[in-house]
Coordinates of C-alpha atoms and ligand atoms in Angstrom, one line a residue:
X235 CA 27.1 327.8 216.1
X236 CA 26.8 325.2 218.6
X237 CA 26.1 321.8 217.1
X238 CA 24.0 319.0 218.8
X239 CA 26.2 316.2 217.9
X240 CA 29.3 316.2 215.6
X241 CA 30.2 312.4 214.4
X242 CA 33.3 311.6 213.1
X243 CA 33.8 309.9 210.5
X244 CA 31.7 308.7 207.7
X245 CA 32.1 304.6 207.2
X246 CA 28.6 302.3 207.8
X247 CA 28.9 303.8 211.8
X248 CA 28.8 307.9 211.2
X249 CA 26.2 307.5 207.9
X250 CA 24.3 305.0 210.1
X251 CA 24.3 307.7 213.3
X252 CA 23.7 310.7 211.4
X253 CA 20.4 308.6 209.7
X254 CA 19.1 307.5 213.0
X255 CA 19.4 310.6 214.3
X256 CA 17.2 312.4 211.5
X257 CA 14.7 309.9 212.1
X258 CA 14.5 311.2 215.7
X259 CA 14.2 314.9 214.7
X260 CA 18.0 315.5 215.7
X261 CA 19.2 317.2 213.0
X262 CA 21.6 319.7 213.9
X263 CA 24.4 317.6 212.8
X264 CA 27.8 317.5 211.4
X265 CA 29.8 315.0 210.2
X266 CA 33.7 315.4 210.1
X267 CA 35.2 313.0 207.8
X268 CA 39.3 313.8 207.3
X269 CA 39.3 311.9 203.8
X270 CA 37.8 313.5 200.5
X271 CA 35.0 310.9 200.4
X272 CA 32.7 308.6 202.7
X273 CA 33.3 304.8 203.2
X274 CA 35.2 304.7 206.0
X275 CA 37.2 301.2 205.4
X276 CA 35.5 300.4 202.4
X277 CA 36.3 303.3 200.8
X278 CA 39.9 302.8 202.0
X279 CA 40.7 299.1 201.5
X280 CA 40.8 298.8 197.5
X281 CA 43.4 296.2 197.1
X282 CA 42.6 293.9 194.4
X283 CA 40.2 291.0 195.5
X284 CA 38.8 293.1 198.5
X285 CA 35.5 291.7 199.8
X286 CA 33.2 291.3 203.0
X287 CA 33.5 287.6 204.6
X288 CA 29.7 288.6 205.2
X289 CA 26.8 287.5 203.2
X290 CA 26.1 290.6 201.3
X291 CA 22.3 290.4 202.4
X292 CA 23.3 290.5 206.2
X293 CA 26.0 293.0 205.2
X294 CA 23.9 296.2 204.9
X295 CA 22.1 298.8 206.7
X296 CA 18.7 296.6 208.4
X297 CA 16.7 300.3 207.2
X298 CA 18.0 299.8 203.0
X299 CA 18.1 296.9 201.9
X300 CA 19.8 296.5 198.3
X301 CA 17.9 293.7 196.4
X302 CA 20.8 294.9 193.6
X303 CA 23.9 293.1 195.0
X304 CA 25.2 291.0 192.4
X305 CA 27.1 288.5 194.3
X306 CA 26.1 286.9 197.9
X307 CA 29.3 288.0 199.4
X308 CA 30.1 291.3 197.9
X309 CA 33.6 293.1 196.5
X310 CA 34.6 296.5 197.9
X311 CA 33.9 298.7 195.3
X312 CA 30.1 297.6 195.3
X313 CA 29.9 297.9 199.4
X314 CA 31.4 301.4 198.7
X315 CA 29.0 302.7 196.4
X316 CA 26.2 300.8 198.6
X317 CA 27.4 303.8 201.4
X318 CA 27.3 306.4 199.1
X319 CA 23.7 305.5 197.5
X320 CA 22.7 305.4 201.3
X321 CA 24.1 308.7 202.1
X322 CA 22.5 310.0 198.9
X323 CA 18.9 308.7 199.5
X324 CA 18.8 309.7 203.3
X325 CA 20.2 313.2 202.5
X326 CA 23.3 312.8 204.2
X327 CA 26.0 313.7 202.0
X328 CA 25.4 317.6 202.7
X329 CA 26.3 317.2 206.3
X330 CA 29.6 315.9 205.8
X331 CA 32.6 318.3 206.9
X332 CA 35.5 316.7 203.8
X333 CA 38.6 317.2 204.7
X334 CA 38.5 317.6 208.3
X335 CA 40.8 315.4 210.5
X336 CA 39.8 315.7 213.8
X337 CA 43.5 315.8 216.4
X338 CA 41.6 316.6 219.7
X339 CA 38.5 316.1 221.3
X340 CA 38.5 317.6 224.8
X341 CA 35.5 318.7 227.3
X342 CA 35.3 322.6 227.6
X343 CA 34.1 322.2 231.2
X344 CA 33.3 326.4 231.6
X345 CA 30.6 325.8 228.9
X346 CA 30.0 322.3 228.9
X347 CA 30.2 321.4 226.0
X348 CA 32.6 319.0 223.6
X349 CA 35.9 321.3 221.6
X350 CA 36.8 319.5 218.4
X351 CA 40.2 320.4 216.7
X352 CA 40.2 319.9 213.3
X353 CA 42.6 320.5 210.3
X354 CA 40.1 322.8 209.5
X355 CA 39.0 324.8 212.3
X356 CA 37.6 324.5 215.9
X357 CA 34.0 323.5 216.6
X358 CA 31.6 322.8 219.9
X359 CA 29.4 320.5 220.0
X360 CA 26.9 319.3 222.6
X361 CA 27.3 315.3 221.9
X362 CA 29.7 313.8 220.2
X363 CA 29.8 310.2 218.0
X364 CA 32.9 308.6 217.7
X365 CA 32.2 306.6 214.2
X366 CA 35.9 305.8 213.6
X367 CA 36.0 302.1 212.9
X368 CA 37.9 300.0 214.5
X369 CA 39.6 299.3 210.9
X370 CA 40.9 302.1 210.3
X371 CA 44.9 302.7 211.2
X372 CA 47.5 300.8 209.2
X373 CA 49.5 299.0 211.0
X374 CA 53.2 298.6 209.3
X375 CA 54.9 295.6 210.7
X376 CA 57.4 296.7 213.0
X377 CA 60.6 294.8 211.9
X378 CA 63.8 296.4 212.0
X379 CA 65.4 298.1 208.5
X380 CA 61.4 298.3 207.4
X381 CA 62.4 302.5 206.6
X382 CA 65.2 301.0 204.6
X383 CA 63.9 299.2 202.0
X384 CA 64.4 301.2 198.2
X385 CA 61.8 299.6 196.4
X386 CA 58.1 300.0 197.0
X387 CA 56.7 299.5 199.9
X388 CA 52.7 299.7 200.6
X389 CA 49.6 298.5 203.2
X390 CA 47.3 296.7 201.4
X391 CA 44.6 299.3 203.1
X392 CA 46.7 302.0 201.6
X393 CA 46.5 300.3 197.9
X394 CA 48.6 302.6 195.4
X395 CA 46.7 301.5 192.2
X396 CA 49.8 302.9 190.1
X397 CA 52.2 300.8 191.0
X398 CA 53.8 298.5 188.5
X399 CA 53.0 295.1 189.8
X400 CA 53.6 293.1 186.0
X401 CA 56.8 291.3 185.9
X402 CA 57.7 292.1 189.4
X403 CA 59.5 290.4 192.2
X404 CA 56.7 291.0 194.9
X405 CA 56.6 290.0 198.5
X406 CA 53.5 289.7 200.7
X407 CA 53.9 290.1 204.5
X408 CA 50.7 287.8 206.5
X409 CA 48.3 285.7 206.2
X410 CA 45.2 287.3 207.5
X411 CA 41.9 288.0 205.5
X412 CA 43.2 291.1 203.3
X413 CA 46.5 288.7 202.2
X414 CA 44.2 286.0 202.0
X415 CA 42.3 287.9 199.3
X416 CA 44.7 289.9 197.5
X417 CA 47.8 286.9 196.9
X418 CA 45.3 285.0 194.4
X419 CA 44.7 288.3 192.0
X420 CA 48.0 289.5 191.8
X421 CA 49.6 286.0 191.7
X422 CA 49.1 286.1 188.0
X423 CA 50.3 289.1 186.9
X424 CA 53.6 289.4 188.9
X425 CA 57.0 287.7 188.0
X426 CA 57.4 286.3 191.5
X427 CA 55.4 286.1 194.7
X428 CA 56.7 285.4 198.1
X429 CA 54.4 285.1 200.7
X430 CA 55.7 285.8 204.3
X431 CA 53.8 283.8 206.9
X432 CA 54.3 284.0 210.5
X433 CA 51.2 281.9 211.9
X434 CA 48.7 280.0 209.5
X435 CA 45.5 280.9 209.1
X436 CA 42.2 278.6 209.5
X437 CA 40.5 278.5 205.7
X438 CA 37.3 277.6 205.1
X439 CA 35.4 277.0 202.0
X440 CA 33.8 279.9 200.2
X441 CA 30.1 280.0 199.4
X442 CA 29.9 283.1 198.0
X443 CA 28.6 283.3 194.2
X444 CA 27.0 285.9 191.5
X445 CA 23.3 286.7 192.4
X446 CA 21.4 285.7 188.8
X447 CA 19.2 288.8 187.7
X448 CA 15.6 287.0 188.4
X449 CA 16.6 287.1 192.1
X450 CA 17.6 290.5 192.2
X451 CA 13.9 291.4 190.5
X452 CA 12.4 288.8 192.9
X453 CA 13.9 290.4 196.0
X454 CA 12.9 294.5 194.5
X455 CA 9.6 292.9 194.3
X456 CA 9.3 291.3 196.9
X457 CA 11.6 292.9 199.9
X458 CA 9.7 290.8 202.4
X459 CA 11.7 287.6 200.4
X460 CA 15.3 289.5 201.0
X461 CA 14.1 290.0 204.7
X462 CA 14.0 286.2 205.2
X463 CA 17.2 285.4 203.6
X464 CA 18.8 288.1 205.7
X465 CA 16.9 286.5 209.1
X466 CA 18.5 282.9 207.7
X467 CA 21.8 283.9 207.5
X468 CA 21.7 285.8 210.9
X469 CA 20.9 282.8 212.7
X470 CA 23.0 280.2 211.2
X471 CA 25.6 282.4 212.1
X472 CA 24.3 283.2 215.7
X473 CA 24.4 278.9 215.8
X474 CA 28.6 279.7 215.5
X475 CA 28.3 281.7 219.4
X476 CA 27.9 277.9 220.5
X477 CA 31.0 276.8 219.6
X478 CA 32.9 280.2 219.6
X479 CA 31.6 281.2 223.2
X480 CA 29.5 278.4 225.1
X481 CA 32.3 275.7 224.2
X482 CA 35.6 276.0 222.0
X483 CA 35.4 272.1 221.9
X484 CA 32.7 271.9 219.0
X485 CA 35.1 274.0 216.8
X486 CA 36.9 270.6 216.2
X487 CA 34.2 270.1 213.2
X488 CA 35.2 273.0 211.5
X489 CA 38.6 272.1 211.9
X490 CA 38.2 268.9 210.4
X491 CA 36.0 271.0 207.1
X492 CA 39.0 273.4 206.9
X493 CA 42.0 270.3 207.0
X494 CA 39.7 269.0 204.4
X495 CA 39.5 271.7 202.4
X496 CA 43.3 272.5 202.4
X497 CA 43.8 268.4 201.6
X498 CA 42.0 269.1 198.5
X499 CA 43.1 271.9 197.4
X500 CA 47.2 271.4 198.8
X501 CA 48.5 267.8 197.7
X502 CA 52.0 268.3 198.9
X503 CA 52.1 266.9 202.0
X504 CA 55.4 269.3 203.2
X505 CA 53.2 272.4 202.4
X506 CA 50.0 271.0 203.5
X507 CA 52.2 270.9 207.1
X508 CA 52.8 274.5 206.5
X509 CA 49.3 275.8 206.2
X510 CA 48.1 273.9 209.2
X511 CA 47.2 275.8 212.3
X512 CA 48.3 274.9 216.0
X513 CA 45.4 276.6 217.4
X514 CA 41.5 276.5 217.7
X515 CA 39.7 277.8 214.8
X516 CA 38.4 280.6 215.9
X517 CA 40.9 282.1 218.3
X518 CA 42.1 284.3 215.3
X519 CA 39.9 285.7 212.8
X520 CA 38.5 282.2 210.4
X521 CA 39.1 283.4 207.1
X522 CA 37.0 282.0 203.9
X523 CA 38.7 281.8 201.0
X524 CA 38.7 279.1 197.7
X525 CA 41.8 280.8 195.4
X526 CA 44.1 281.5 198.1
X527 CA 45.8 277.6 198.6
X528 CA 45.7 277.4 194.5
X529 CA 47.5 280.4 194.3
X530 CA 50.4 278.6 195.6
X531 CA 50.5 275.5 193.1
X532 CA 51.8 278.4 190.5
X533 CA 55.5 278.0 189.9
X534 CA 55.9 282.0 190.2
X535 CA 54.6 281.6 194.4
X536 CA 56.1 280.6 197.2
X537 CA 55.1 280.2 200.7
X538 CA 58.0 281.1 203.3
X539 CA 57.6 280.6 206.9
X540 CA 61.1 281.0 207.7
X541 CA 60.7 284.1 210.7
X542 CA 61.6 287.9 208.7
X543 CA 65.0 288.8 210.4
X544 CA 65.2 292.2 209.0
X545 CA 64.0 294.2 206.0
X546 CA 67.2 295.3 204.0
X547 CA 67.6 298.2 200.7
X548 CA 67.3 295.5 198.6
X549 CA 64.6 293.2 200.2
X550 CA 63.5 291.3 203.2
X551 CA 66.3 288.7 204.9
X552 CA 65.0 285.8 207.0
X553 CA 66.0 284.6 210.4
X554 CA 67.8 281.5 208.0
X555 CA 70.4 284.1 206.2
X556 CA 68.3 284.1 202.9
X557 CA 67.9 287.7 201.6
X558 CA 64.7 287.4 199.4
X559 CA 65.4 290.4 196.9
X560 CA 61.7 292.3 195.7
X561 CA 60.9 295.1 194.1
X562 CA 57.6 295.7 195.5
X563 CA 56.5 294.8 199.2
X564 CA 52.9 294.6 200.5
X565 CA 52.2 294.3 204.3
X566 CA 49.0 292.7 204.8
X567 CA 49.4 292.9 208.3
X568 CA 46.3 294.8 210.2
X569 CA 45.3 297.8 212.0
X570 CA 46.3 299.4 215.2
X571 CA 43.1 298.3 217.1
X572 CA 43.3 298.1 220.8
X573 CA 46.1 300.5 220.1
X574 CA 43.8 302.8 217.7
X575 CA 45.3 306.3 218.2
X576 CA 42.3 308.2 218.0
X577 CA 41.6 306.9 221.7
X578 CA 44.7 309.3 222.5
X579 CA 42.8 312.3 220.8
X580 CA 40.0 312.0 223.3
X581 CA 39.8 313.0 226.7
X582 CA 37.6 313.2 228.9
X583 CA 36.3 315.7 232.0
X584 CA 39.3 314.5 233.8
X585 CA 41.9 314.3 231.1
X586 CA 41.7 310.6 230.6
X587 CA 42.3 309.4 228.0
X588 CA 39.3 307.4 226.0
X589 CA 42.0 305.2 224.5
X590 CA 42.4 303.7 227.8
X591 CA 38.9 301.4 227.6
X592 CA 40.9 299.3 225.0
X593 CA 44.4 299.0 227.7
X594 CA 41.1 297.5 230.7
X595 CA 42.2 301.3 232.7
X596 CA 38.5 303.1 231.9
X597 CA 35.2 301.4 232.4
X598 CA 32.7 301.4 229.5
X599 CA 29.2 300.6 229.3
X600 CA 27.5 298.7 226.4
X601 CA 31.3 299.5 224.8
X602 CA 29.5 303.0 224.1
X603 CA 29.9 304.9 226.3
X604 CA 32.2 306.1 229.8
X605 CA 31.7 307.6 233.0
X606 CA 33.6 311.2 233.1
X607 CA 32.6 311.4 229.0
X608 CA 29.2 313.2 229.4
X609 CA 27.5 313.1 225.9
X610 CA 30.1 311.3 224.5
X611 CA 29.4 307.7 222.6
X612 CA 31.8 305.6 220.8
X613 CA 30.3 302.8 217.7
X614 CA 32.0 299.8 217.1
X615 CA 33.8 300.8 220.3
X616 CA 35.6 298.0 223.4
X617 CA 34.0 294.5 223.3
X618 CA 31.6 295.3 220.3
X619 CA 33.3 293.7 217.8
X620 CA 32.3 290.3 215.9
X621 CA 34.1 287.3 215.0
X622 CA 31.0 285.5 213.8
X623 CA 28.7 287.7 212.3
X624 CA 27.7 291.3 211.0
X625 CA 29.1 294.5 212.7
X626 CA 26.1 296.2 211.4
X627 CA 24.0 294.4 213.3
X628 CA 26.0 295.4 216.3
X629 CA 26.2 299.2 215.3
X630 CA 22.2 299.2 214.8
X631 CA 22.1 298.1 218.0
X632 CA 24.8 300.7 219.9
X633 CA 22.3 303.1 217.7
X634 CA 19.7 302.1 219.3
X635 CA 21.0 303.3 222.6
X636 CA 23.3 306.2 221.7
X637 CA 19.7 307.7 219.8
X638 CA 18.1 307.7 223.3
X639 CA 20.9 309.0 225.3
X640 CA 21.2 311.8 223.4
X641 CA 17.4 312.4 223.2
X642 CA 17.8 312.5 226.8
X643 CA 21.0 314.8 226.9
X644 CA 19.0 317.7 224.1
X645 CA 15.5 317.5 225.6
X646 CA 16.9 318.6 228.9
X647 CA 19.9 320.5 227.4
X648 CA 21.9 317.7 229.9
X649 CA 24.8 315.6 230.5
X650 CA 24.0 311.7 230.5
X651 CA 27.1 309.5 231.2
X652 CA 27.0 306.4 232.6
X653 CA 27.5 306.0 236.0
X654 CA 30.9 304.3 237.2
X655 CA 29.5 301.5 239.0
X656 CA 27.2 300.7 236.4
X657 CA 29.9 300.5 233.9
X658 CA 32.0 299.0 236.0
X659 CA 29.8 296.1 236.1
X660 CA 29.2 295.9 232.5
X661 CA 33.0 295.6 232.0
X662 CA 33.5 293.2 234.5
X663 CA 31.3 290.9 233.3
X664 CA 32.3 290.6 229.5
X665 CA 35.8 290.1 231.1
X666 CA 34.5 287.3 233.3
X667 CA 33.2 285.5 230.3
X668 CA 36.0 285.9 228.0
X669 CA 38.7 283.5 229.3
X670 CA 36.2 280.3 228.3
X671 CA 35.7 281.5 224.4
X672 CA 38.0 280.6 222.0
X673 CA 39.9 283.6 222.2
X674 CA 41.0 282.6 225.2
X675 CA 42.6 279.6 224.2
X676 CA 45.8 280.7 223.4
X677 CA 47.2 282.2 220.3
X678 CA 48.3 285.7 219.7
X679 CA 45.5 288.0 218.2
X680 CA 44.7 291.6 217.7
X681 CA 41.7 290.6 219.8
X682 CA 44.0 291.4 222.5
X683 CA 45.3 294.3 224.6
X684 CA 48.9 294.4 225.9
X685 CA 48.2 292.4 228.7
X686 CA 46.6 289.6 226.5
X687 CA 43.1 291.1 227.4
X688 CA 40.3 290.7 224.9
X689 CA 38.8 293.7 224.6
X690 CA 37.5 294.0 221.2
X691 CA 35.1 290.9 220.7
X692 CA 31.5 290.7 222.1
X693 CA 31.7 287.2 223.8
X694 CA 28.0 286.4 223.5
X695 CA 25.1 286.0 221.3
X696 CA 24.3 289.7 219.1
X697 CA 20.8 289.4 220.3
X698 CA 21.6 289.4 223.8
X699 CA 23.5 292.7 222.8
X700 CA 20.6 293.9 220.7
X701 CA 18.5 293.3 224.3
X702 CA 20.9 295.2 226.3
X703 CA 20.8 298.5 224.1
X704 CA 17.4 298.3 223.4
X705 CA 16.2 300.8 226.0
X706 CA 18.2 303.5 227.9
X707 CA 18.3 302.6 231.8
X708 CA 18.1 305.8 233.5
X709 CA 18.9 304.0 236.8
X710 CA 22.6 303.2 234.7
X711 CA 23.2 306.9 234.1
X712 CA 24.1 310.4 235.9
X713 CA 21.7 313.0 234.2
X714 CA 22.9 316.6 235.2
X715 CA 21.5 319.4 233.9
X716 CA 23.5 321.9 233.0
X717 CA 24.5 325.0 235.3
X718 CA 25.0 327.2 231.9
X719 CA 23.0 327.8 228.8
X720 CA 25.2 325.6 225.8
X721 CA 22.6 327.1 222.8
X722 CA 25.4 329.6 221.2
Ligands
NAP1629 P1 45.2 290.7 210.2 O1 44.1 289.8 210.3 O2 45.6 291.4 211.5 O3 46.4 289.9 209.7 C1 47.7 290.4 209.7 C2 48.7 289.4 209.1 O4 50.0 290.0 209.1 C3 48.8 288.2 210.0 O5 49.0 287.1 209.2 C4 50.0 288.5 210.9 O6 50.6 287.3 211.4 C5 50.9 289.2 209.9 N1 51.8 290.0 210.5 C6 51.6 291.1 211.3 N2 52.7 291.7 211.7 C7 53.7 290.9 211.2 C8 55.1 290.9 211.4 N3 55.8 291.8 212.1 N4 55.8 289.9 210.8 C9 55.2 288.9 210.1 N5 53.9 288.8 209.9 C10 53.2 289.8 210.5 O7 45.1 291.9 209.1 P2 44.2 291.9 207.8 O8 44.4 290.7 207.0 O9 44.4 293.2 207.2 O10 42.7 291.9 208.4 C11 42.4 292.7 209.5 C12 40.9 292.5 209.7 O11 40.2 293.3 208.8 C13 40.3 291.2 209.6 O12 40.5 290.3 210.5 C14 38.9 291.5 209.3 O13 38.2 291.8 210.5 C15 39.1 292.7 208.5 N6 39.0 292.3 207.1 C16 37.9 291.8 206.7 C17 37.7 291.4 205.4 C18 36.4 290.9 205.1 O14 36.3 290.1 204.3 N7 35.3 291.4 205.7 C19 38.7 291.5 204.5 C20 39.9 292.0 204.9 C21 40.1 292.5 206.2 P3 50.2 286.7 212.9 O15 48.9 286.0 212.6 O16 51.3 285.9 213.2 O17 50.0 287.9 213.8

């Protein structure tokens, strides 16, 4: 059988999709998800202390709201289950292919339709979503010896809840938001902990705290209530686009909250020197955190910034001779994002390679989708992502679109792609606005492409990208019927 769209994957993007295609009567659907559950990265990242740096209330599907959360930034195994009531109370969960890692999409050009190769078998498919987060690949660090090392080595996003962590040496490489949020809960537990950082992080205060029970009954009896704090929070974060986007310079206020903050919390001045960034807040992810400077006033943890030289059998050496022996070793350090390799699983009518949007060699439109990928969308896909705010918002509004395009595509059994010139121009103008943000003022981030273009962050208000996907342009797009029948 010939399926009108297969997603892939099954994080907030693919249960989102699948939903808001239902709601449009599309419902021959699959979803092809290669782990045994749903959750995408929040099934994924369960390292202790993992949690949203989004207000919980913003941090949810617009459509189901959860007037249950019990804290106003929520903890991953609480954003998890969140998905999985979702996929229960829209009916999704029976769509989902388990176990099915999809290794190639490729256009079948004789019949016009989209070939996904899974672990499990073949399937076509008129339309394809691309729900495969952005968050999704590990990324080890790439230092010399790494295969060497004879203790135990794990990515915080590939948390291995057996290990032994009591009374161990443990080392911790970055300082991003998962290290950020994992050093404080095992700090106490482990016999040392050495914390590798290579460029400080900007720290702001945390304002999360526990939601008290009358305002969970308050906000399931009165949803309207929840609505308002969720339209709050949206736009005192839109305020941020001002200083992020319009100009870097008013970022020198939070700078001034976050020196503050680490005065308070750091009262050695040597260390204090240590934590302090060179750059703008805001050029790398700002990270929100109050346990993580504390966690370094314990005797058992250390902060070294020395550079790592090598990892060795016994531990990791730094560039100053110093072997720092450990028997456990966590890299905090990321994800392949511009880099993602499921871009190299899917090609398009010409053989290109989708992957190539991220590198600035393919055009995209809306960050969706490409010319020469007919029926083909990605979600969270180039220059969609968020420094400020809530990538649900953003994926809502990619649905927005992708729901009409393929409306279009099945009502006249078509294929809708954007048209090259039209893309064209969308591209070039979020990379004509991007060397004024603060990510263009200098510091190394996985904002950036090889050639130290951002190509991940939407460099503009979210509502301007909710206006831009709130309608499909048919002047944008190449509509072409197709020559043969694509029904079985
Ligand atoms: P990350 O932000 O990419 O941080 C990676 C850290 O590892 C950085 O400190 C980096 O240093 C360091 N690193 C990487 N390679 C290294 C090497 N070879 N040698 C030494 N240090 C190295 O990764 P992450 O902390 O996992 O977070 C990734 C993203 O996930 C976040 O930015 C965020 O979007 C998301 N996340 C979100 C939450 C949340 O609360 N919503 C929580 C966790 C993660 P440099 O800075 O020098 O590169």
């Amino acid at each position: 059988m010939v399926l009108d769209v297969a997603i892939i994957g099954s994080g907030f993007g693919g249960l989102g999709a699948a939903i808001r295609l239902q709601q449009v009567d599309v419902t021959n659907i699959a979803i092809f998800e290669r782990a045994r559950d749903l959750g995408g990265t929040w099934r994924d990242n369960t390292y202790p202390g993992c949690r949203c740096d989004v207000g919980s209330y913003l941090y949810s599907f617009s459509f189901a709201p959860n007037p249950a959360w019990t804290n106003t930034y929520s903890f991953q195994p609480e954003i998890w289950q969140y998905l999985r009531d979702v996929a229960d109370r829209y009916s999704i969960s029976d769509l989902i292919h388990y176990e099915h890692d999809v290794t190639d999409v490729a256009f079948d050009e004789s019949r016009q339709l989209w070939r996904l190769t899974t672990s499990n078998g073949e399937y076509l498919a008129k339309c394809v979503v691309l729900a495969t987060g952005a968050l999704a690949e590990p990324r080890l660090p790439d230092i010399t010896g790494i295969g060497d090392f004879t203790g135990t080595l794990m990515h915080t996003a590939q948390w291995d809840s057996t290990v032994e962590l009591a009374g161990q040496r443990v080392g911790v490489i970055g300082t991003g938001a998962s290290a950020i949020q994992t050093v404080p809960q095992i700090a106490p537990l482990v016999a040392s902990l050495e914390v590798f950082q290579r460029t400080p992080s900007w720290i702001l205060p945390h304002l999360g705290h526990p939601v008290l029970d009358r305002s969970k009954k308050f906000f399931a009896t009165l949803p309207l209530a929840q609505r308002a704090v969720r339209v709050w929070g949206y736009w005192r974060r839109e305020l941020m686009v001002l200083g992020f986007v319009k100009d870097p310079r008013r970022m020198t206020k939070a700078e001034t909250l976050s020196r503050e903050h680490l005065e308070r919390q750091i009262k050695d001045e040597a260390l204090r020197e240590r934590f302090t960034p060179n750059y703008r807040l805001g050029c790398k992810r700002v990270l929100i955190s109050n346990d993580f400077y504390p966690a370094f006033r314990r005797d058992n943890v250390t902060l070294v910034t020395e550079p790592i030289a090598t990892i060795e059998k016994k531990g990791v050496r730094t560039a100053d001779g110093v072997l720092h022996e450990l028997d456990v070793l966590i890299a905090a350090t990321g994800f392949f994002v511009t880099d993602n390799p499921m871009g190299d699983k899917v090609h398009g009518v010409h053989g290109q390679a989708l992957g190539d949007a991220s590198h600035g060699k393919l055009p995209h439109y809306l960050g969706t989708a490409f010319p020469d990928f007919p029926n083909l969308f990605t979600l969270a896909g180039p220059n969609t992502g968020l420094g400020h705010s809530s990538i649900i918002f953003m994926l809502e509004s990619q649905l927005n679109y992708v729901t009409r395009a393929i409306n279009v595509a099945l009502e006249s059994d078509a294929l809708v792609e954007p048209k090259e010139d039209a893309a064209q121009r969308w591209t070039n103008s979020l990379q004509e606005k991007l060397p004024t943000t603060v990510w263009g003022t200098g510091c190394a981030s996985w904002y950036l492409n090889e050639a130290g273009h951002n190509t991940v962050i939407w460099p503009d208000f979210t509502f301007k990208y909710r206006q831009a996907t709130r309608r499909f342009d048919s002047s944008d797009h190449r509509v072409v019927v197709k020559t043969t029948s694509s029904s079985d």
